C-alpha positions as semicolon CSV with decimal commas, in nm:
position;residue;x (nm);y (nm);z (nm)
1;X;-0,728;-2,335;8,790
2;X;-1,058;-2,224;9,007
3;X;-1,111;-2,383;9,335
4;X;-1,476;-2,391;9,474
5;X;-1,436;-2,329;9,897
6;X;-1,791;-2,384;9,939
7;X;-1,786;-2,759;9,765
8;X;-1,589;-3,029;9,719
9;X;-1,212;-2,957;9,545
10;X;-1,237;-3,023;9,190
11;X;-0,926;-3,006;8,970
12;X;-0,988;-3,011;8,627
13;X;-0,789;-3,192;8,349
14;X;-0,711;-3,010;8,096
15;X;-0,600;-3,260;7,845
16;X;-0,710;-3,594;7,957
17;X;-0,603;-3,801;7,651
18;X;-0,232;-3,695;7,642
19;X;-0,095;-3,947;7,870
20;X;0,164;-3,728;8,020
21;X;0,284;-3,773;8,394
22;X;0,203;-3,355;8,427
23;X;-0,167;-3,375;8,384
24;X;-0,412;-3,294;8,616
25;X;-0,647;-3,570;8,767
26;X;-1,021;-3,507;8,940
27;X;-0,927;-3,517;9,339
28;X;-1,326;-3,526;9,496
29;X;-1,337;-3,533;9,871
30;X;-1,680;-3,657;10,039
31;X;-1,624;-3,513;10,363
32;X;-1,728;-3,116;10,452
33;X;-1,360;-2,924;10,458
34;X;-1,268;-2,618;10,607
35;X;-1,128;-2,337;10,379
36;X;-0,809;-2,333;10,278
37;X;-0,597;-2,036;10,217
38;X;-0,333;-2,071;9,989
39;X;0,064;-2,002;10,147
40;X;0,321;-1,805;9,974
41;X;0,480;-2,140;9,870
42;X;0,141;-2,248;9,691
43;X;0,089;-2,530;9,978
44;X;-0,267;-2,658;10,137
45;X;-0,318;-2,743;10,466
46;X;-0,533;-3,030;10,435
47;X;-0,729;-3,253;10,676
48;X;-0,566;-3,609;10,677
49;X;-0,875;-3,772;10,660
50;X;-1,010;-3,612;10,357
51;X;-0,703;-3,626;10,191
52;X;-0,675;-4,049;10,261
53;X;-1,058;-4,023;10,132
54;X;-0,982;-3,821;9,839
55;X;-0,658;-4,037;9,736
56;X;-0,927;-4,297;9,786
57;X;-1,197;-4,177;9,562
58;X;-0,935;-4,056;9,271
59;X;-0,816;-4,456;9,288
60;X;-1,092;-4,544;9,219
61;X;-1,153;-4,348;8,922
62;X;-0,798;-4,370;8,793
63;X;-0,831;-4,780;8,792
64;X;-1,160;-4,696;8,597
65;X;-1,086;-4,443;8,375
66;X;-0,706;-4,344;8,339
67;X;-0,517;-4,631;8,299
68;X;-0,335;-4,492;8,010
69;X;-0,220;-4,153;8,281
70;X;-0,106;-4,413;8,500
71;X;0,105;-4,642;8,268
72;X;0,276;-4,294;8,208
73;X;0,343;-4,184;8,545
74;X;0,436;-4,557;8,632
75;X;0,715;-4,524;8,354
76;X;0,882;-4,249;8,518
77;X;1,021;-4,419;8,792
78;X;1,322;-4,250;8,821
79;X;1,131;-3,934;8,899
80;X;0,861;-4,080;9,145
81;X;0,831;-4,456;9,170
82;X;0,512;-4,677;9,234
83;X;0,693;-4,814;9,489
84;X;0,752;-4,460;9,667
85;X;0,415;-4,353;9,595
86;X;0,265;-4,635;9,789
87;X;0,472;-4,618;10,064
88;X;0,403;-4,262;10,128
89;X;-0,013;-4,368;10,056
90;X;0,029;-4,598;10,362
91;X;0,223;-4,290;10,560
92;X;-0,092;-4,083;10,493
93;X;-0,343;-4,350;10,565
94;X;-0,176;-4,475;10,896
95;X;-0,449;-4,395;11,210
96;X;-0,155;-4,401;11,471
97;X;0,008;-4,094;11,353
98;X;-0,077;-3,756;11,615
99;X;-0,059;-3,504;11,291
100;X;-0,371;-3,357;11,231
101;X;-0,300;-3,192;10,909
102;X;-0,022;-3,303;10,636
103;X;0,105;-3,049;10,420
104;X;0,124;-3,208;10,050
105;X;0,233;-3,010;9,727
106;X;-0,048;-3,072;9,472
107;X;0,152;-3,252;9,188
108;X;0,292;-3,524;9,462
109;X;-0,092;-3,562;9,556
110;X;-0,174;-3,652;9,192
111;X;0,158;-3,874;9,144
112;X;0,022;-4,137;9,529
113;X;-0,343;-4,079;9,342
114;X;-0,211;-4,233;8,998
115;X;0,007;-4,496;9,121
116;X;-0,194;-4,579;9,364
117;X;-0,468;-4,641;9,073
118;X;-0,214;-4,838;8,869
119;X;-0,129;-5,046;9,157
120;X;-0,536;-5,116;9,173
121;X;-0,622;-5,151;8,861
122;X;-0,343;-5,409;8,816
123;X;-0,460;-5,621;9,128
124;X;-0,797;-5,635;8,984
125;X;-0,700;-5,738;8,674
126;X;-0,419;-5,941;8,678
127;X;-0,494;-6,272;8,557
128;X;-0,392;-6,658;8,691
129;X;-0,131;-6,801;8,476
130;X;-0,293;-7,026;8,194
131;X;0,035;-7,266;8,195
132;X;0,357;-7,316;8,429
133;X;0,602;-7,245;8,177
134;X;0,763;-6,862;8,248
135;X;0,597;-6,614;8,065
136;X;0,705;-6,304;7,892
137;X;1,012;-6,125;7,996
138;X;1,066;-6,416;8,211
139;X;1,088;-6,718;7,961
140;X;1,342;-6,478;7,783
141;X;1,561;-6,464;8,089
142;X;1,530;-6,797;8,170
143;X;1,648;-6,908;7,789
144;X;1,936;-6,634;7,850
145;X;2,075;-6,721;8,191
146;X;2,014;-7,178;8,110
147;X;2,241;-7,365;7,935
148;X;2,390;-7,288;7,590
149;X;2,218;-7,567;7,441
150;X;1,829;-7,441;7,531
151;X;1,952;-7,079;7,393
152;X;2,055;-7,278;7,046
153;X;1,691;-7,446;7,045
154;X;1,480;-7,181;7,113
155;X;1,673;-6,923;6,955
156;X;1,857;-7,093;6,688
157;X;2,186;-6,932;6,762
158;X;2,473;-6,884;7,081
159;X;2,388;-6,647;7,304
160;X;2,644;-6,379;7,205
161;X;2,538;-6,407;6,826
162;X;2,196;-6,305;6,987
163;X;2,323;-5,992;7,243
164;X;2,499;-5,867;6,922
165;X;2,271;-5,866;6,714
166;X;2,020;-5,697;6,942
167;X;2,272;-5,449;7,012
168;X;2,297;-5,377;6,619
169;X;1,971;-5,367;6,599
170;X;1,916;-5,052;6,865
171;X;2,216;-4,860;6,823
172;X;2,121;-4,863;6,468
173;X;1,821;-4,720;6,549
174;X;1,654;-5,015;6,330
175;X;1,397;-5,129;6,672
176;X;1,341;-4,972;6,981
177;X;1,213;-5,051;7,300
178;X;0,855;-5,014;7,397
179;X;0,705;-5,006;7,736
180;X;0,613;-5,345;7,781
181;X;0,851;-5,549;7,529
182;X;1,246;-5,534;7,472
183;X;1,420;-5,520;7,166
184;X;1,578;-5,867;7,322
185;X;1,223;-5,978;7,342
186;X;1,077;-5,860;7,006
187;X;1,383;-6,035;6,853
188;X;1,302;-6,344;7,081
189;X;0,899;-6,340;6,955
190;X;1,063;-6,324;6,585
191;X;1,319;-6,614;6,581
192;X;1,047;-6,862;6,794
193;X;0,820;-6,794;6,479
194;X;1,099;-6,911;6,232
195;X;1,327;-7,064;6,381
196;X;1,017;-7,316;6,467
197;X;0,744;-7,272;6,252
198;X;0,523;-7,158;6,537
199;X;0,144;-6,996;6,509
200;X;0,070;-6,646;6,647
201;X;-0,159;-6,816;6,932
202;X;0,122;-7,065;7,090
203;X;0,381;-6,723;7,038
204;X;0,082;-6,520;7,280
205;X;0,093;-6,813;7,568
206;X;0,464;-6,806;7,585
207;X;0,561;-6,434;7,603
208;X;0,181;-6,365;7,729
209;X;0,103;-6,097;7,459
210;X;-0,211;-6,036;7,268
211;X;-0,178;-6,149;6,870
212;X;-0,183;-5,771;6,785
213;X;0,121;-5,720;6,996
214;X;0,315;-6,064;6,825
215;X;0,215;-6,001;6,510
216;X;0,357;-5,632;6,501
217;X;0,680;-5,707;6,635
218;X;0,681;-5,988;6,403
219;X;0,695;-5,749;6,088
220;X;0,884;-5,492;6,287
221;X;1,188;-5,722;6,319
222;X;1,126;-5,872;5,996
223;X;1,182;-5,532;5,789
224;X;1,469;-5,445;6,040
225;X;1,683;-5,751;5,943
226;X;1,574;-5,802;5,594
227;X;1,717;-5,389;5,601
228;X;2,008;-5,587;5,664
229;X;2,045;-5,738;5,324
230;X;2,262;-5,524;5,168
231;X;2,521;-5,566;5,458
232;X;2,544;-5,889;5,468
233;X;2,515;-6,047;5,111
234;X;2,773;-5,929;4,918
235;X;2,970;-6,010;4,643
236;X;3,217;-6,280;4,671
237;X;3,560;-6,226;4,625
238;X;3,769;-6,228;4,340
239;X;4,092;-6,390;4,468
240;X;4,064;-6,745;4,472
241;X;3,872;-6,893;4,747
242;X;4,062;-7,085;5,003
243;X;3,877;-7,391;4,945
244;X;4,044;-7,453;4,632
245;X;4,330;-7,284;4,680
246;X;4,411;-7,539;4,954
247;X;4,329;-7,877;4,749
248;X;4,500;-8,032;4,493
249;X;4,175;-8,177;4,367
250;X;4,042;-7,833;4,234
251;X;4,357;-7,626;4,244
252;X;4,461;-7,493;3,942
253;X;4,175;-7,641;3,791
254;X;3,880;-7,429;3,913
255;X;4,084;-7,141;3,997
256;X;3,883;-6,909;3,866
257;X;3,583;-6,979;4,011
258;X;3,361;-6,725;4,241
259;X;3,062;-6,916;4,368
260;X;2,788;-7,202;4,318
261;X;2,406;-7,107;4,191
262;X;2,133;-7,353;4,249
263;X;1,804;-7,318;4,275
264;X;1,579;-7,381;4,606
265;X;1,200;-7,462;4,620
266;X;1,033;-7,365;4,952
267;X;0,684;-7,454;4,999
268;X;0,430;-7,151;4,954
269;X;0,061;-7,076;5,071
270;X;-0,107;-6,885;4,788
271;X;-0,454;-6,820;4,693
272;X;-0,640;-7,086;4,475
273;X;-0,623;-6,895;4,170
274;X;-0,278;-6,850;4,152
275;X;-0,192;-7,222;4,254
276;X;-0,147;-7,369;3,914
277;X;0,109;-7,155;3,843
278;X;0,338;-7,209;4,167
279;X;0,284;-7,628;4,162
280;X;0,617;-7,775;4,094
281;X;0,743;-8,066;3,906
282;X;0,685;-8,267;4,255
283;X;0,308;-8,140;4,219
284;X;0,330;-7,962;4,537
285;X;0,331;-7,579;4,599
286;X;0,611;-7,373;4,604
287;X;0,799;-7,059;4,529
288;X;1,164;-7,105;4,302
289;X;1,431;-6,915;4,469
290;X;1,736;-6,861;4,329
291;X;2,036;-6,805;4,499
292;X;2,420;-6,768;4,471
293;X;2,647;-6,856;4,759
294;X;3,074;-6,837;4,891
295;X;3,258;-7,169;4,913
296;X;3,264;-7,056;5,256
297;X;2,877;-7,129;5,319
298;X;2,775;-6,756;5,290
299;X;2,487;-6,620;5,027
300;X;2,620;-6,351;4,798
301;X;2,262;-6,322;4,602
302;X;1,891;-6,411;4,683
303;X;1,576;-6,375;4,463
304;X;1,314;-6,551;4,596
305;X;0,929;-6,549;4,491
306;X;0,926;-6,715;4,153
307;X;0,629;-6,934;4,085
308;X;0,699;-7,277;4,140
309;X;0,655;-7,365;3,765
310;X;0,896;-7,152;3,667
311;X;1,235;-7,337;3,519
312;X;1,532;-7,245;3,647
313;X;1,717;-7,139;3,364
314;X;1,400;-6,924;3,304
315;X;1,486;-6,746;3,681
316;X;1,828;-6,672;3,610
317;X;1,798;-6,548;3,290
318;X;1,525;-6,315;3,424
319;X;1,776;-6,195;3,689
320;X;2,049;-6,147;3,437
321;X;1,859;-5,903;3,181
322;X;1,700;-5,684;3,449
323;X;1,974;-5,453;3,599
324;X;1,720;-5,389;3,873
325;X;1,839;-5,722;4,016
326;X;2,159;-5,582;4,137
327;X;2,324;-5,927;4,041
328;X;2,669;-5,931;4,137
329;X;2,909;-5,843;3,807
330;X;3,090;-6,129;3,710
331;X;3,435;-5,990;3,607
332;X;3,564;-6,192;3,239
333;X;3,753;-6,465;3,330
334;X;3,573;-6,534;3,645
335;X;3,264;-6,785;3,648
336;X;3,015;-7,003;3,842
337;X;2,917;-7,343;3,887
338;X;2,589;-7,440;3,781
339;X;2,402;-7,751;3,756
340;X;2,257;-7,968;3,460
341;X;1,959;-7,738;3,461
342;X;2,117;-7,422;3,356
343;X;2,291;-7,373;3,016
344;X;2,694;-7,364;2,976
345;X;2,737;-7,045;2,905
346;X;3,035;-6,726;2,994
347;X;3,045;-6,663;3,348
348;X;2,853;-7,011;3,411
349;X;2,970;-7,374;3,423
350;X;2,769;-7,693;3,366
351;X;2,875;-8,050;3,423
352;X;2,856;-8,233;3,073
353;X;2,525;-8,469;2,975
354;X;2,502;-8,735;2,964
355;X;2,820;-8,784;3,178
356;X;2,772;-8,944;3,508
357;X;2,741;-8,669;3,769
358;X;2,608;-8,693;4,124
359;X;2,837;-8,813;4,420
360;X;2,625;-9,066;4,470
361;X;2,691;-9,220;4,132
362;X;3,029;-9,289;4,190
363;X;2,974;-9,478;4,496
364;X;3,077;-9,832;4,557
365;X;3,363;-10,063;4,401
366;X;3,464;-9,945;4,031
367;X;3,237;-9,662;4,006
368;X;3,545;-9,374;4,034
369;X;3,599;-9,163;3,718
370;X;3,691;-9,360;3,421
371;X;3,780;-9,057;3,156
372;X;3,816;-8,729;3,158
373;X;3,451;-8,609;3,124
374;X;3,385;-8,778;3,423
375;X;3,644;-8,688;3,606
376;X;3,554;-8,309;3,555
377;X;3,145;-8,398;3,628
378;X;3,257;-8,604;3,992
379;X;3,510;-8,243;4,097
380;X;3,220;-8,050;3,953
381;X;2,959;-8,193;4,149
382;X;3,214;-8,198;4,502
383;X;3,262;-7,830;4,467
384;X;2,900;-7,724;4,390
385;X;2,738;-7,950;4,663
386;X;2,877;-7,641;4,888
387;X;2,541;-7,451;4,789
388;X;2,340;-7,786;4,829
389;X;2,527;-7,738;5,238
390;X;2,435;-7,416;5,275
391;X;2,041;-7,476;5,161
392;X;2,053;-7,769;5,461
393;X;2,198;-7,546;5,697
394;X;1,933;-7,269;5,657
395;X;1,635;-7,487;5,652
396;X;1,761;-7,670;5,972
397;X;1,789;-7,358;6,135
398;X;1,436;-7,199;5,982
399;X;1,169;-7,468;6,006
400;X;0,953;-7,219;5,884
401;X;1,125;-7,284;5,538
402;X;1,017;-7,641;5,504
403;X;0,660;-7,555;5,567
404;X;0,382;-7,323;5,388
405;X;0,317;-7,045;5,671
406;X;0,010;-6,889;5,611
407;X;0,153;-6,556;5,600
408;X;0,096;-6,277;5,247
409;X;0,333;-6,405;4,995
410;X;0,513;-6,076;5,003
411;X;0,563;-6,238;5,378
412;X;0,693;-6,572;5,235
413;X;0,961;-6,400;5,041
414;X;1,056;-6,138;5,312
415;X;1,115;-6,452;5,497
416;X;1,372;-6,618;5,291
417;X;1,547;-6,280;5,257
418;X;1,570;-6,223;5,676
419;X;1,678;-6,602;5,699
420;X;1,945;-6,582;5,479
421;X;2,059;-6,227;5,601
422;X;2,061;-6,432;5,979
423;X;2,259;-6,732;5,807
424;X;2,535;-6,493;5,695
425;X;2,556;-6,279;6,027
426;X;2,577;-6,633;6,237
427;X;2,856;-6,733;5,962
428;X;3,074;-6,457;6,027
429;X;3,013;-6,421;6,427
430;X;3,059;-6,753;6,531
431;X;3,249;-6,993;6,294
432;X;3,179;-7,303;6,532
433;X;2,852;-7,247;6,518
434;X;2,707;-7,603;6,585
435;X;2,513;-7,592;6,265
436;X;2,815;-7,505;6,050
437;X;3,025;-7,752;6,236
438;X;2,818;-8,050;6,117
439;X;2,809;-7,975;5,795
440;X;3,188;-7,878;5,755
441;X;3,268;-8,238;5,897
442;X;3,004;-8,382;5,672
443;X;3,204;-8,230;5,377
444;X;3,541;-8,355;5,547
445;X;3,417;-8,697;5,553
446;X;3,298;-8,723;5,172
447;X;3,604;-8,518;5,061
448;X;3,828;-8,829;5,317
449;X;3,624;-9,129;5,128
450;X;3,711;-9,032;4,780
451;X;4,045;-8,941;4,809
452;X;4,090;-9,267;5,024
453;X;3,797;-9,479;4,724
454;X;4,060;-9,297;4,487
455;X;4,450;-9,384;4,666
456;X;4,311;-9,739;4,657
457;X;4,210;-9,811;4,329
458;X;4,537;-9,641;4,237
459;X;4,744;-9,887;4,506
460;X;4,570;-10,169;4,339
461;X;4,586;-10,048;3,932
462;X;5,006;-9,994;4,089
463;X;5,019;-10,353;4,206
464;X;4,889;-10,507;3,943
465;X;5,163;-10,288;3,687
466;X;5,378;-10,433;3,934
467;X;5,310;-10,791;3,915
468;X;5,249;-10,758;3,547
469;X;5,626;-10,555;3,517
470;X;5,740;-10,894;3,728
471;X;5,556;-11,173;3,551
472;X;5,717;-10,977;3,219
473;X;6,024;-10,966;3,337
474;X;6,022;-11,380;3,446
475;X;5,896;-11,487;3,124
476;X;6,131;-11,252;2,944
477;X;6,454;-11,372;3,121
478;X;6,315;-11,736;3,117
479;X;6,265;-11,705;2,689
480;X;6,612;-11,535;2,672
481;X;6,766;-11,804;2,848
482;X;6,553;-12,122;2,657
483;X;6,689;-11,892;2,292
484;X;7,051;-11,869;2,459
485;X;7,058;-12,267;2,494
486;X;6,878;-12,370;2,168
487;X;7,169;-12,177;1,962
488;X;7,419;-12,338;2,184
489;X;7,269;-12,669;2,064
């Protein structure tokens, strides 16, 4: 570095676009100086005036021209804070002081210079509040630190489900922090979107980030939990599953049996060529996903993005003859329930046609099973509605499910993946999960009305054998006795 005694100091940057806290910033004093001689230690002597008009000057041109220096030097606060920085600008700047010179080391000089131009450049631009709702880091604390019940809304999950996760998330390595938004609130920006079916614009007023900024942590955290997918749906086990083990309704009967398949049909936004193809039997737009899930309200197996069209049977045949699918091996023996629309086949089990079926059909006075084909269809259809639970559960939880969002369709199916990865990590962190809870008593309450439907047409059929046994039993005795006295006669 050359200094000019003759002019004004000039010290020249010699990489101006790097950013970095070391670099070297233009210092130009207005007022004539006397020359300076440099010390043994590499110290100036210089005039406090010009060095309160040079600090002054570089600002200036910092606020104009360097904000990115700045935002670098201002994230370094450990070494030399803003705060600091300003406090030893007004130090410099105060007219009472009796020093007539201040010795300064040159990098300190450029640290007051830059924050002082961050602390500028931020006055200057910092913009009223466009609503009186907290904004940013601040509506995340405030969801955080209020009451359980806003944290389930906003988030769609208790508040330690949501630390954990983040924490998974970084010490993974999967997200990282940036310099203006946390992992806690790039996970926060995510889960408003689906967890409420929210557009990028109403996302920008609440955390107060541009739509470049939403939309890339968006797909950041999108890829980092669908990442998650091997993890967290996995093959069920092959013991058998508590829920039957424990009821005399399915135990021994379904022993055997691993899991439910059923098909879902979320509604998609696709281009107008390809919209023939993905209208369903409803006539509305939508992508077939099929999925398997655990008697215990957990997804072993998703495979979403089938055209709407598409039959069922069609999907999980197409899963089952392409290895690529990774379908979970179905060990002999072991099987699935599956509904009138798939085919009764090894490994899967359909109700019978033309059989009655669906709770709802054996509802009311009279309407419990009458033979054995019905008998199987009603405990059939009682143990599959699990997966018919779990499909409420998720689209409760993910708004976004139950609407198109006019995202790519590669987008729309990520989607499904990440909320069913989420579905299974609440699941297994917090079991009373409010969500979970209402459906589990649902299930209670239909499982309490048949049993009870069930003891009493079984009191009454018992009653009625045991008036009949009486009334038998009367007329018998009283025929005996007329016989006994007509031989006597």
């Amino acid at each position: 570095m050359s200094i000019d005694p003759s002019g004004p100091m000039n010290y020249v940057d010699e990489d101006a676009t790097s950013g970095s806290g070391d670099d070297v910033n233009m210092l130009d004093g207005h007022n004539k100086r006397q020359s300076v001689t440099p010390s043994s230690s590499g110290r100036r002597k210089r005039n406090r005036k010009t060095a309160g008009d040079a600090i002054v000057e570089a600002m200036l041109e910092i606020a104009a021209a360097s904000k990115m220096r700045a935002a670098a030097i201002a994230k370094n606060e450990e070494r030399f804070s803003i705060s600091k920085c300003i406090k030893v600008l007004d130090e410099m700047q105060d007219t009472s002081a009796s020093m007539d010179d201040f010795d300064l080391e040159l990098d300190q000089m450029e640290l007051v210079a830059a924050a002082a131009g961050y602390y500028y450049y931020n006055s200057i631009t910092k913009q009223p509040q466009r609503c009186i709702s907290p904004s940013g880091s601040g509506f995340l604390t405030q969801v955080l630190e209020g009451h359980d019940d806003v944290c389930r809304e906003m988030f769609r999950m208790d508040k330690h489900v949501f630390h954990k996760l983040s924490d998974t998330l970084r010490q993974r390595a999967m997200l990282r922090d940036t310099s203006g938004v946390m992992i806690e609130e790039q996970l926060a920006i995510f889960l408003n979107i689906v967890g409420h079916n929210e557009r990028n614009r109403v996302i920008q007023e609440r955390f107060q980030h541009s739509g470049e900024t939403i939309s890339r942590h968006f797909n950041n955290v999108l890829k980092a939990i669908k990442s998650l997918s091997r993890e967290f749906l996995q093959p069920p086990q092959l013991s058998t599953p508590q829920e039957i083990l424990s009821s005399n309704r399915f135990y021994p009967y379904f022993k055997d049996c691993i899991g439910v398949i059923d098909s879902m049909h979320i509604p998609a936004h696709v281009p107008a060529k390809d919209q023939s193809q993905f209208r369903n039997k409803k006539g509305l737009l939508s992508q077939n996903v099929l999925a398997a899930c655990t008697f215990d309200l957990q997804f072993i197996f998703v495979y979403p993005g089938w055209e709407g069209s598409v039959a069922d049977s069609r999907v999980l045949r197409a899963v089952l003859d392409d290895p690529d699918q990774n379908f979970p091996h179905i060990p002999e023996g072991k099987y699935y329930l599956v509904d009138m629309d798939y085919s009764n086949m090894e490994g899967f089990i359909a109700p019978y046609l033309g059989v009655r079926y669906h709770l709802h059909e054996y509802r009311g006075a009279n309407k419990l099973p009458r033979n054995a084909k019905e008998l199987f269809n009603h405990r059939h259809s009682c143990l599959r509605n699990v997966i018919q639970r779990s499909f409420n559960v998720l689209k409760t939880r993910f708004p976004i499910l139950k609407l198109a969002p006019q995202y790519a369709f590669h987008i729309q199916r990520d989607i499904v993946i990440a909320a069913c990865v989420l579905h299974n990590y609440i699941r297994r962190e917090e079991r009373d999960d409010w969500l979970f809870t209402t459906v589990d008593g649902e299930a209670e309450e239909e499982l309490h009305y048949f049993n009870d439907q069930f003891d009493m047409q079984l009191t009454s059929s018992m009653q009625e054998q045991i008036a009949s046994s009486l009334r038998e039993s009367i007329a018998t005795a009283m025929w005996n006795d007329f016989i006994n006295k007509w031989d006597a006669w």
